Amino acid sequence: MDWVSAVVQGTLLGGLYALFAAGLSLIFGVMRLVNIAHGDLIVLAAYLGLSTTVMLGVHPFVALLIVMPAMAGIGYCLQRGVLNQTLGDDILPPLLVTFGLSVIIQNALLEGYSADPQKMSAGTLETASISAGGLTVGVLPLLTFAIAVAVIAGLQFMFYRTAMGRAFRAVSDNSDIAQLMGLNKAHVFGVAMAIALAVTAIAGILLGVRTSFDPSVGGARLIFGFEAVIIGGLGNLWGTLAGGVILGVAQTLGAKVDPGWQLLAGHIAFLIVLAVRPNGLFPRVSH
Amino acid sequence: MSTRIARSTPGARAAMVIAALGLIVLAAAPWWAGRADMRLLGEIYLYLSLAVLWNLMAGYAGLVSVGQQAYVGFGGYMLFALTMFAGLHPILAILLGGVLAAAISVPIAALIFRLKGAYFAIGTWVMAEVFRLSFAQASSLGGGSGSSLPVDVVRSLADSRSGREALSYWLALGAAVTVMACVYLFLRSRRGLALTAIRDSEVAAAGLGINIWRTKLEVYVVTSAFTAIIGGLIFLQKLRISPDAAFSVNDWTAFVIFIVVIGGIGTLEGPIIGTILFFLLRETLADLGTIYLIVLGLVAIVIMLKAPKGVWGLIRSRFDLELFPLSYRVRTDAPDKGA
């Protein structure tokens, strides 16, 4: 039963990893940008959530009403002010600029909040649990997973059913022709980054409620999100959810064998997928 | 009018003479520099070596890695493991660490070369994490808290403290000179020409019959070996190792990337300029702590956006200067009569 429980916990943890990955996946899909600062932006969102809950005395989920628009605004300005200038055939500028950004965010958070681990309190939600058939599942992980499914469904709908999504796909396929058709590429990229960071805000708040965090944990969040994207297959949002679940299950099973093996087991699962199916388990059908 | 093709320029020849003289002065540092200065110089040489190696991968082979700390840490741990358990002399252990790093880098490359561009970068980071977590499990090397180099191993280098410090200084200087010379000669060779062609256009290079995958693999393996040797020297200076220090992304990759970007990526002079600027900044701003790192990040972003060829690129475009002559030039001699 312990093992079944570990698999269930890992699956739910996978929802959080899918949320880390969704923003990464979206901006790569739209503008072929890999944001090295993604993990640090998740941590930034967690700190913004912390400040909001402390200052206004509200529940972390209510803080989302402030943190999501704030992160979206940061995303839009960041994209139009800095990152749009780095896009082109050369992969070095976006990589190195977002790397610099990562160091800046990390140290700015260190300056503003110190290196002490912080945590957001979600009240009774943190300890609430549901028991069914001998399994006990926390309400918070369950809610996290449900949010992840909802976010991915929402992104999927936006991408394939709305005018904005059509614009995203158009600039992704051929940005020059999309501009001839009257799309403002710079604006479309800005909106994509805004949406990606709004998702990051959700991920950051859920991270901050689930575990304690400090300014240095961003790199690992980026790696988890990246592994989920690659395991699931580039460009496939539902695949990313599956990738997150595989990563989460590998980690909880690894931790079951030996606590020191938790993270290592996740990385090994990723490397096995990379060795066996380099395009991921569910690569998008090219069309 | 006769023309000939040459690589060398008067500027480059003068730079070589100055460099040779400077090297003699630096090699004599144990007789004129204080203990703290020698430590700082040693650190500068090792960072310079890491920067030259990272630049070879990113600036020439297009392999942007943010996981070079994997090999720095591996080299450091091999120094500790091979001296403590196999009883090897530290210098031998460091060199053997380089060989082992080359061996282990081949299967790693086979895996992460499947990732393209920026995803390759994060893939290298995952590898470095795997290294860190694995060495943290090695309880004989102190596990997560690390271990110190035993006294008798340290003594085996030289009996006196000043002798050890001088030796470790010369090793660092020698490593930097060796790395610079190897990379310079490599880039001037046939293979270096192939690499430069890949840098400029992969499609055209493939069309000329260059095996791109193989060339990149060679660069990756050689860089890994040298990086591990430098890692061994770094921890020979520190005499203490722990997983977090050995596999630190900030210390062994972020700083190195900033050095290369600020100095000028894809040039041999860039890492030298970058290292000098980096240490000038560090020595003046170090008291500011985290602010210093924020400034460094901002400088790197501004340079990447406004002057992507770095400080050396700015100098070069103004003065047509090349200290390490890699490119060919057509020179025209005085016109012959009647020609």
XYZ file of C-alpha atoms in Angstrom:
626
model
C 0.000 0.000 0.000
C 2.930 2.280 0.734
C 4.050 1.972 -2.851
C 0.589 2.744 -4.223
C 0.487 5.753 -1.955
C 3.906 6.882 -3.223
C 2.703 6.631 -6.816
C -0.421 8.679 -6.006
C 1.620 11.339 -4.170
C 4.070 11.441 -7.081
C 1.270 11.858 -9.583
C -0.129 14.806 -7.652
C 3.355 16.316 -7.306
C 3.595 15.964 -11.088
C 0.792 18.511 -11.382
C 3.027 21.133 -9.759
C 5.888 20.239 -12.112
C 3.547 20.537 -15.076
C 2.699 24.061 -13.884
C 6.453 24.863 -13.717
C 6.732 23.538 -17.258
C 3.609 25.044 -18.875
C 4.995 28.576 -19.100
C 8.330 27.290 -20.378
C 6.549 25.226 -23.011
C 4.299 28.108 -24.107
C 7.070 30.621 -24.737
C 9.215 28.038 -26.482
C 6.263 27.163 -28.697
C 5.523 30.764 -29.635
C 8.969 32.358 -29.937
C 11.541 29.535 -29.622
C 12.843 31.204 -26.498
C 14.215 29.124 -23.648
C 14.066 31.197 -20.531
C 16.862 30.260 -18.110
C 15.348 32.669 -15.567
C 12.034 30.768 -15.535
C 12.742 29.061 -12.215
C 13.750 32.339 -10.603
C 10.563 33.961 -11.888
C 8.591 31.175 -10.155
C 10.424 31.993 -6.929
C 9.837 35.722 -7.515
C 6.091 34.982 -7.786
C 6.254 33.034 -4.517
C 7.879 36.031 -2.795
C 5.334 38.447 -4.266
C 2.645 36.140 -2.899
C 4.337 36.113 0.492
C 4.495 39.911 0.616
C 0.852 40.189 -0.422
C -0.362 37.728 2.207
C 1.690 39.412 4.919
C 0.768 42.981 4.019
C -2.922 42.473 3.283
C -3.438 39.525 5.589
C -5.187 37.527 2.909
C -5.140 33.844 1.981
C -2.417 32.917 -0.564
C -5.076 31.979 -3.117
C -6.624 35.452 -2.798
C -3.139 36.911 -3.281
C -3.219 35.355 -6.740
C -5.602 38.153 -7.750
C -2.709 40.558 -7.280
C 0.288 38.367 -8.115
C -1.070 37.071 -11.425
C -1.608 40.511 -13.008
C 1.680 41.700 -11.507
C 3.640 38.812 -13.035
C 1.799 39.220 -16.339
C 2.777 42.900 -16.377
C 6.388 42.048 -15.577
C 6.310 39.482 -18.376
C 4.954 41.888 -20.962
C 7.474 44.626 -20.089
C 10.354 42.152 -19.909
C 9.547 40.722 -23.301
C 9.043 44.038 -25.068
C 11.798 45.891 -23.229
C 14.557 43.291 -23.261
C 13.892 39.852 -24.641
C 12.452 40.865 -28.023
C 15.823 42.400 -28.837
C 17.552 39.063 -28.331
C 15.418 36.996 -30.702
C 16.959 35.928 -33.976
C 18.854 33.078 -35.553
C 21.606 33.129 -32.964
C 20.688 31.198 -29.819
C 23.376 32.810 -27.674
C 21.804 36.222 -26.898
C 18.489 34.956 -25.439
C 20.305 32.268 -23.502
C 22.893 34.576 -21.997
C 20.503 37.460 -21.349
C 18.032 35.223 -19.493
C 20.985 33.714 -17.638
C 22.009 37.204 -16.516
C 18.406 37.883 -15.578
C 18.399 34.750 -13.454
C 21.419 35.943 -11.473
C 19.877 39.409 -11.064
C 16.524 38.100 -9.776
C 18.204 35.659 -7.427
C 20.429 38.288 -5.853
C 17.725 40.951 -5.768
C 15.533 38.511 -3.807
C 18.493 37.748 -1.544
C 18.920 41.480 -0.945
C 15.210 42.083 -0.337
C 14.176 38.994 1.621
C 17.466 37.494 2.940
C 18.455 33.853 2.526
C 16.108 32.591 5.272
C 13.615 29.990 4.050
C 10.057 31.322 3.906
C 6.688 29.675 3.626
C 3.153 30.816 2.971
C 0.427 29.591 5.262
C -2.771 28.325 3.692
C -4.492 27.651 7.025
C -6.472 24.433 7.455
C -6.102 23.632 3.759
C -2.522 22.516 4.386
C -3.426 19.660 6.709
C -6.828 18.693 5.294
C -6.944 15.265 3.714
C -9.343 12.820 2.145
C -9.279 9.074 2.821
C -10.551 6.594 0.320
C -9.968 2.832 0.177
C -7.075 2.918 2.637
C -5.339 5.774 0.806
C -4.982 9.192 2.388
C -4.534 12.076 0.008
C -3.918 15.681 0.998
C -6.468 18.209 -0.248
C -3.757 20.689 -1.230
C -1.867 18.306 -3.582
C -5.210 17.232 -5.042
C -6.174 20.856 -5.605
C -2.750 21.551 -7.152
C -3.230 18.735 -9.610
C -6.743 19.910 -10.481
C -5.436 23.440 -11.059
C -2.676 22.071 -13.287
C -5.209 20.165 -15.392
C -7.416 23.257 -15.604
C -4.508 25.536 -16.566
C -3.324 23.178 -19.282
C -6.854 22.740 -20.619
C -7.201 26.536 -20.615
C -3.906 27.030 -22.460
C -4.850 24.339 -24.942
C -8.206 26.061 -25.564
C -6.568 29.467 -25.885
C -3.934 28.130 -28.277
C -6.290 26.338 -30.666
C -9.685 28.039 -30.287
C -9.138 31.787 -29.839
C -7.957 34.647 -32.019
C -4.974 35.195 -29.708
C -4.008 31.543 -30.025
C -4.231 31.824 -33.783
C -1.869 34.793 -33.603
C 0.507 32.748 -31.448
C 0.529 29.905 -33.941
C 0.922 32.291 -36.859
C 4.012 34.074 -35.488
C 5.398 30.714 -34.447
C 5.039 29.261 -37.947
C 6.359 32.277 -39.832
C 6.685 35.581 -38.068
C 7.443 37.606 -41.221
C 4.285 36.553 -43.025
C 2.287 36.966 -39.812
C 3.467 40.579 -39.719
C 2.390 41.074 -43.325
C -1.054 39.914 -42.213
C -1.164 42.760 -39.735
C 0.024 41.074 -36.551
C 2.410 43.043 -34.374
C 5.038 40.437 -33.563
C 6.513 42.370 -30.649
C 3.074 42.690 -29.049
C 2.150 39.036 -29.642
C 5.404 37.905 -28.026
C 4.742 40.265 -25.131
C 1.286 38.780 -24.583
C 2.692 35.239 -24.761
C 5.236 36.066 -22.070
C 2.523 37.761 -19.980
C 0.381 34.610 -20.106
C 3.404 32.410 -19.382
C 4.266 34.450 -16.294
C 0.629 34.502 -15.142
C 0.856 30.692 -15.123
C 4.200 31.055 -13.338
C 2.395 33.110 -10.669
C 0.030 30.194 -10.005
C 2.987 27.798 -9.888
C 4.893 30.097 -7.524
C 2.005 30.470 -5.066
C 1.346 26.712 -5.024
C 5.080 26.086 -4.513
C 5.183 28.551 -1.634
C 2.174 26.978 0.079
C 3.476 23.443 -0.356
C 7.090 23.822 0.772
C 9.461 26.407 2.169
C 11.499 28.341 -0.382
C 14.502 30.654 -0.499
C 16.053 32.753 -3.303
C 18.386 29.954 -4.420
C 15.783 27.308 -5.309
C 14.911 28.702 -8.752
C 17.474 26.667 -10.683
C 16.029 23.362 -9.527
C 12.461 24.494 -10.459
C 13.700 25.362 -13.957
C 15.281 21.915 -14.247
C 12.099 20.118 -13.109
C 9.989 22.085 -15.570
C 12.491 21.456 -18.352
C 12.568 17.719 -17.619
C 8.777 17.561 -17.698
C 8.759 19.302 -21.096
C 11.376 16.977 -22.610
C 9.886 13.775 -21.132
C 6.455 14.710 -22.452
C 7.673 15.815 -25.870
C 8.300 19.375 -27.087
C 5.231 21.345 -28.032
C 2.679 19.004 -26.476
C 0.968 20.539 -23.427
C -0.836 17.361 -22.320
C 2.434 15.525 -22.841
C 4.031 18.045 -20.476
C 1.483 17.073 -17.805
C 2.353 13.409 -18.375
C 6.053 14.323 -18.196
C 5.487 16.113 -14.892
C 3.649 13.081 -13.516
C 6.442 10.695 -14.581
C 9.023 12.971 -12.960
C 6.951 13.286 -9.765
C 6.375 9.523 -9.503
C 10.073 8.790 -10.123
C 10.972 11.206 -7.330
C 8.536 9.841 -4.737
C 9.503 6.259 -5.576
C 13.183 7.203 -5.315
C 12.555 8.842 -1.953
C 10.793 5.658 -0.818
C 13.962 3.643 -1.489
C 16.280 6.179 0.136
C 15.551 9.856 0.924
C 18.858 10.850 -0.701
C 17.666 9.343 -3.956
C 14.598 11.532 -4.444
C 16.045 14.081 -6.876
C 18.529 11.673 -8.418
C 15.721 9.238 -9.345
C 13.882 12.033 -11.158
C 16.980 12.988 -13.144
C 17.669 9.341 -13.996
C 14.096 8.896 -15.276
C 14.674 11.945 -17.486
C 17.975 10.583 -18.818
C 16.409 7.188 -19.558
C 13.656 8.853 -21.590
C 16.292 10.950 -23.376
C 18.265 7.795 -24.211
C 15.304 5.724 -25.351
C 12.931 8.312 -26.838
C 14.933 11.490 -27.557
C 11.821 13.274 -28.843
C 9.914 12.576 -25.642
C 7.153 10.097 -25.000
C 4.412 12.030 -26.757
C 6.005 14.194 -29.464
C 3.611 16.473 -31.304
C 2.641 15.057 -34.663
C 4.243 17.334 -37.210
C 1.728 18.824 -39.588
C 52.195 44.973 -57.123
C 52.794 41.814 -55.196
C 50.552 40.479 -52.502
C 51.108 37.776 -49.982
C 48.935 36.141 -47.421
C 50.015 36.214 -43.823
C 48.558 35.545 -40.442
C 50.966 37.443 -38.295
C 50.905 41.209 -37.915
C 53.438 43.553 -36.301
C 50.899 44.092 -33.508
C 50.626 40.367 -32.886
C 54.418 39.935 -32.883
C 54.790 42.778 -30.393
C 52.048 41.236 -28.237
C 53.900 37.911 -28.220
C 57.109 39.558 -27.013
C 55.252 41.476 -24.311
C 53.402 38.319 -23.297
C 56.658 36.362 -23.039
C 58.233 39.072 -20.868
C 55.085 39.318 -18.759
C 55.106 35.572 -18.297
C 58.666 35.641 -16.944
C 57.683 38.338 -14.448
C 54.600 36.378 -13.397
C 56.559 33.130 -13.101
C 58.864 34.893 -10.651
C 55.934 35.991 -8.471
C 56.904 33.713 -5.529
C 59.969 35.985 -5.121
C 58.212 39.325 -5.335
C 54.547 38.868 -4.443
C 52.942 38.427 -1.044
C 50.941 35.402 -0.009
C 47.537 37.025 -0.648
C 48.580 38.395 -4.039
C 49.813 34.983 -5.129
C 46.538 33.397 -4.109
C 44.608 35.996 -6.078
C 46.850 35.569 -9.134
C 46.442 31.792 -8.943
C 42.681 32.206 -8.862
C 42.858 34.565 -11.841
C 44.827 32.002 -13.883
C 42.343 29.255 -13.106
C 39.335 31.437 -13.988
C 41.107 32.478 -17.184
C 41.549 28.809 -18.087
C 37.888 28.030 -17.412
C 36.867 31.043 -19.505
C 39.087 30.054 -22.446
C 37.662 26.522 -22.345
C 34.025 27.654 -22.072
C 34.640 30.094 -24.906
C 36.024 27.300 -27.092
C 32.782 25.377 -26.613
C 30.273 28.222 -26.775
C 32.048 30.700 -29.006
C 33.473 28.273 -31.553
C 31.629 24.939 -31.336
C 28.208 26.437 -30.575
C 27.896 24.208 -27.494
C 26.502 26.584 -24.867
C 26.888 24.751 -21.587
C 25.662 25.921 -18.206
C 26.895 22.690 -16.652
C 30.686 22.954 -16.745
C 30.633 22.790 -12.954
C 30.079 19.053 -13.475
C 33.676 18.673 -14.652
C 35.176 21.222 -12.259
C 33.643 19.294 -9.372
C 34.507 15.933 -10.875
C 38.165 16.941 -11.217
C 38.176 18.211 -7.639
C 36.648 15.018 -6.292
C 39.035 12.865 -8.327
C 41.973 14.691 -6.706
C 40.568 13.818 -3.273
C 39.526 10.253 -4.125
C 42.690 9.224 -5.973
C 45.076 10.667 -3.377
C 43.116 9.376 -0.379
C 42.204 5.874 -1.618
C 44.776 5.076 -4.315
C 47.682 6.879 -2.686
C 48.583 8.760 -5.864
C 50.686 11.902 -5.884
C 48.338 14.936 -6.099
C 49.665 16.101 -9.496
C 49.292 12.608 -10.930
C 45.782 12.406 -9.452
C 44.793 15.691 -11.096
C 46.059 14.543 -14.501
C 44.364 11.160 -14.146
C 41.186 13.042 -13.177
C 41.384 14.747 -16.565
C 41.668 11.403 -18.346
C 38.715 9.977 -16.403
C 36.654 13.096 -17.178
C 37.358 12.600 -20.882
C 36.230 8.984 -20.604
C 33.015 9.849 -18.776
C 32.226 12.771 -21.087
C 31.755 10.496 -24.118
C 28.586 8.700 -22.937
C 27.327 12.002 -21.487
C 27.778 13.684 -24.852
C 25.981 10.814 -26.568
C 22.957 11.622 -24.390
C 22.879 15.402 -24.204
C 23.893 16.031 -27.826
C 20.333 14.905 -28.587
C 19.165 18.222 -27.158
C 19.411 21.241 -29.413
C 20.535 24.783 -28.652
C 19.190 26.141 -25.406
C 17.816 22.752 -24.387
C 21.362 21.428 -24.628
C 22.338 24.111 -22.123
C 19.770 22.994 -19.562
C 20.665 19.357 -20.278
C 24.248 20.043 -19.215
C 22.887 21.579 -16.018
C 20.874 18.407 -15.308
C 24.099 16.419 -15.747
C 25.896 18.648 -13.278
C 23.040 18.091 -10.792
C 23.351 14.326 -11.275
C 27.075 14.634 -10.488
C 26.402 16.765 -7.410
C 23.727 14.432 -6.026
C 25.851 11.347 -6.763
C 28.939 12.672 -4.993
C 26.739 13.781 -2.086
C 25.847 10.075 -1.715
C 29.508 9.028 -1.528
C 29.884 8.690 2.237
C 33.591 7.788 1.972
C 34.179 11.299 0.577
C 32.229 12.936 3.366
C 28.783 12.800 1.743
C 26.903 16.068 1.708
C 29.262 17.839 4.114
C 32.442 17.066 2.151
C 35.981 16.455 3.372
C 39.432 18.010 3.682
C 42.604 16.893 1.956
C 44.606 14.792 4.490
C 47.742 16.415 5.872
C 50.151 13.780 4.535
C 48.763 14.270 1.013
C 49.292 18.019 1.304
C 52.815 17.401 2.671
C 53.664 15.190 -0.296
C 53.587 18.286 -2.519
C 56.345 20.121 -0.637
C 57.514 20.199 2.948
C 57.247 23.907 3.638
C 54.125 25.992 3.381
C 55.789 28.558 1.121
C 57.054 25.746 -1.102
C 53.525 24.374 -1.438
C 52.111 27.785 -2.214
C 54.747 28.442 -4.854
C 54.138 25.032 -6.422
C 50.383 25.483 -6.512
C 50.905 28.964 -8.004
C 53.162 27.612 -10.755
C 50.735 24.793 -11.461
C 47.930 27.322 -11.951
C 50.098 29.527 -14.173
C 51.303 26.513 -16.137
C 47.730 25.290 -16.590
C 46.590 28.670 -17.904
C 49.504 28.890 -20.357
C 48.961 25.296 -21.493
C 45.226 25.825 -22.023
C 45.796 29.075 -23.938
C 48.524 27.526 -26.095
C 46.525 24.360 -26.815
C 43.394 26.268 -27.791
C 45.418 28.691 -29.922
C 47.267 25.931 -31.765
C 44.063 23.928 -32.127
C 42.247 26.870 -33.690
C 45.131 27.426 -36.116
C 45.118 23.777 -37.159
C 43.047 22.087 -39.843
C 40.493 21.006 -37.241
C 40.307 24.508 -35.859
C 39.504 25.738 -39.339
C 36.702 23.174 -39.511
C 35.416 24.393 -36.170
C 35.476 28.026 -37.304
C 33.551 26.988 -40.414
C 30.917 25.325 -38.208
C 30.677 28.465 -36.108
C 30.019 30.592 -39.184
C 27.551 28.254 -40.891
C 26.746 24.669 -39.985
C 25.007 24.031 -43.286
C 27.929 25.287 -45.377
C 30.422 23.423 -43.197
C 28.494 20.170 -43.628
C 28.446 20.819 -47.374
C 32.244 21.007 -47.354
C 32.400 17.541 -45.858
C 33.025 18.441 -42.238
C 31.623 15.913 -39.793
C 29.851 18.317 -37.464
C 28.786 15.871 -34.776
C 32.291 14.407 -34.517
C 34.025 17.782 -34.419
C 31.713 18.974 -31.656
C 32.237 15.732 -29.739
C 36.018 16.174 -29.901
C 35.730 19.708 -28.570
C 33.376 18.570 -25.798
C 35.652 15.712 -24.686
C 38.855 17.764 -24.740
C 37.176 20.656 -22.925
C 35.815 18.284 -20.301
C 39.259 16.820 -19.652
C 40.915 20.226 -19.296
C 38.058 21.574 -17.174
C 38.459 18.633 -14.790
C 42.211 19.278 -14.528
C 41.510 22.937 -13.715
C 38.931 21.730 -11.181
C 41.575 19.566 -9.552
C 43.923 22.568 -9.307
C 41.143 24.764 -7.863
C 40.533 22.303 -5.036
C 44.254 21.766 -4.551
C 44.310 25.480 -3.640
C 41.217 25.222 -1.451
C 42.252 21.927 0.246
C 38.593 21.308 1.115
C 35.716 20.042 -0.990
C 31.957 19.656 -0.598
C 29.284 18.865 -3.198
C 27.771 22.351 -3.036
C 31.139 24.087 -3.505
C 32.381 21.641 -6.134
C 29.273 21.753 -8.314
C 28.296 25.398 -7.793
C 26.636 26.814 -10.905
C 27.392 30.373 -9.795
C 31.096 29.931 -9.105
C 32.123 27.739 -12.023
C 29.663 28.642 -14.749
C 27.891 31.977 -14.147
C 31.110 33.877 -13.460
C 32.854 32.191 -16.367
C 30.016 33.095 -18.732
C 30.108 36.719 -17.546
C 33.864 36.825 -18.102
C 33.556 35.586 -21.670
C 30.519 37.712 -22.566
C 32.040 40.893 -21.172
C 35.439 40.237 -22.752
C 34.148 39.104 -26.128
C 32.776 35.707 -27.062
C 34.316 33.824 -29.980
C 37.731 35.457 -29.677
C 40.854 34.290 -27.874
C 41.608 37.748 -26.489
C 38.103 38.130 -25.026
C 38.529 35.786 -22.048
C 41.772 37.570 -21.069
C 40.172 41.015 -21.126
C 37.074 39.600 -19.432
C 39.067 37.964 -16.648
C 40.964 41.192 -15.943
C 37.726 43.242 -15.898
C 35.946 40.629 -13.788
C 38.609 40.651 -11.095
C 38.883 44.455 -11.171
C 35.126 44.654 -10.623
C 35.234 41.986 -7.945
C 38.077 43.543 -5.997
C 36.397 46.962 -6.013
C 32.766 45.917 -5.517
C 33.149 42.759 -3.422
C 32.173 44.593 -0.232
C 28.755 45.243 -1.698
C 27.940 41.515 -1.657
C 24.819 40.695 -3.623
C 24.732 44.158 -5.261
C 27.982 43.223 -6.973
C 26.372 40.190 -8.591
C 23.368 42.256 -9.698
C 25.739 44.781 -11.307
C 27.611 41.939 -12.999
C 24.373 40.513 -14.396
C 23.285 43.944 -15.653
C 26.647 44.594 -17.308
C 26.483 41.215 -19.052
C 22.932 41.866 -20.316
C 23.780 45.344 -21.577
C 26.895 44.051 -23.357
C 24.974 41.176 -24.906
C 22.324 43.597 -26.216
C 24.461 46.580 -27.200
C 27.868 45.103 -28.027
C 27.486 41.359 -28.508
C 31.156 40.999 -29.409
C 32.176 42.298 -26.014
C 34.890 44.734 -25.017
C 37.460 43.085 -27.266
C 35.036 43.317 -30.195
C 34.822 47.081 -29.642
C 38.602 47.429 -29.527
C 39.067 45.211 -32.549
C 36.561 47.040 -34.729
C 38.313 50.311 -33.976
C 41.977 49.308 -34.266
C 41.964 46.127 -36.387
C 44.067 44.478 -33.734
C 44.628 40.757 -33.253
C 46.887 39.600 -30.456
C 46.477 35.950 -31.339
C 46.627 35.862 -35.127
C 43.974 33.388 -36.232
C 42.651 35.006 -39.380
C 44.492 35.362 -42.676
C 45.253 38.785 -44.116
C 46.221 39.853 -47.580
C 49.126 42.275 -47.439
C 50.328 44.337 -50.313
C 54.009 45.151 -50.581
C 55.439 48.214 -52.308
C 54.298 48.206 -55.935
C 56.832 46.810 -58.431
C 57.839 48.993 -61.299
C 55.986 48.331 -64.513
C 53.665 45.841 -62.975
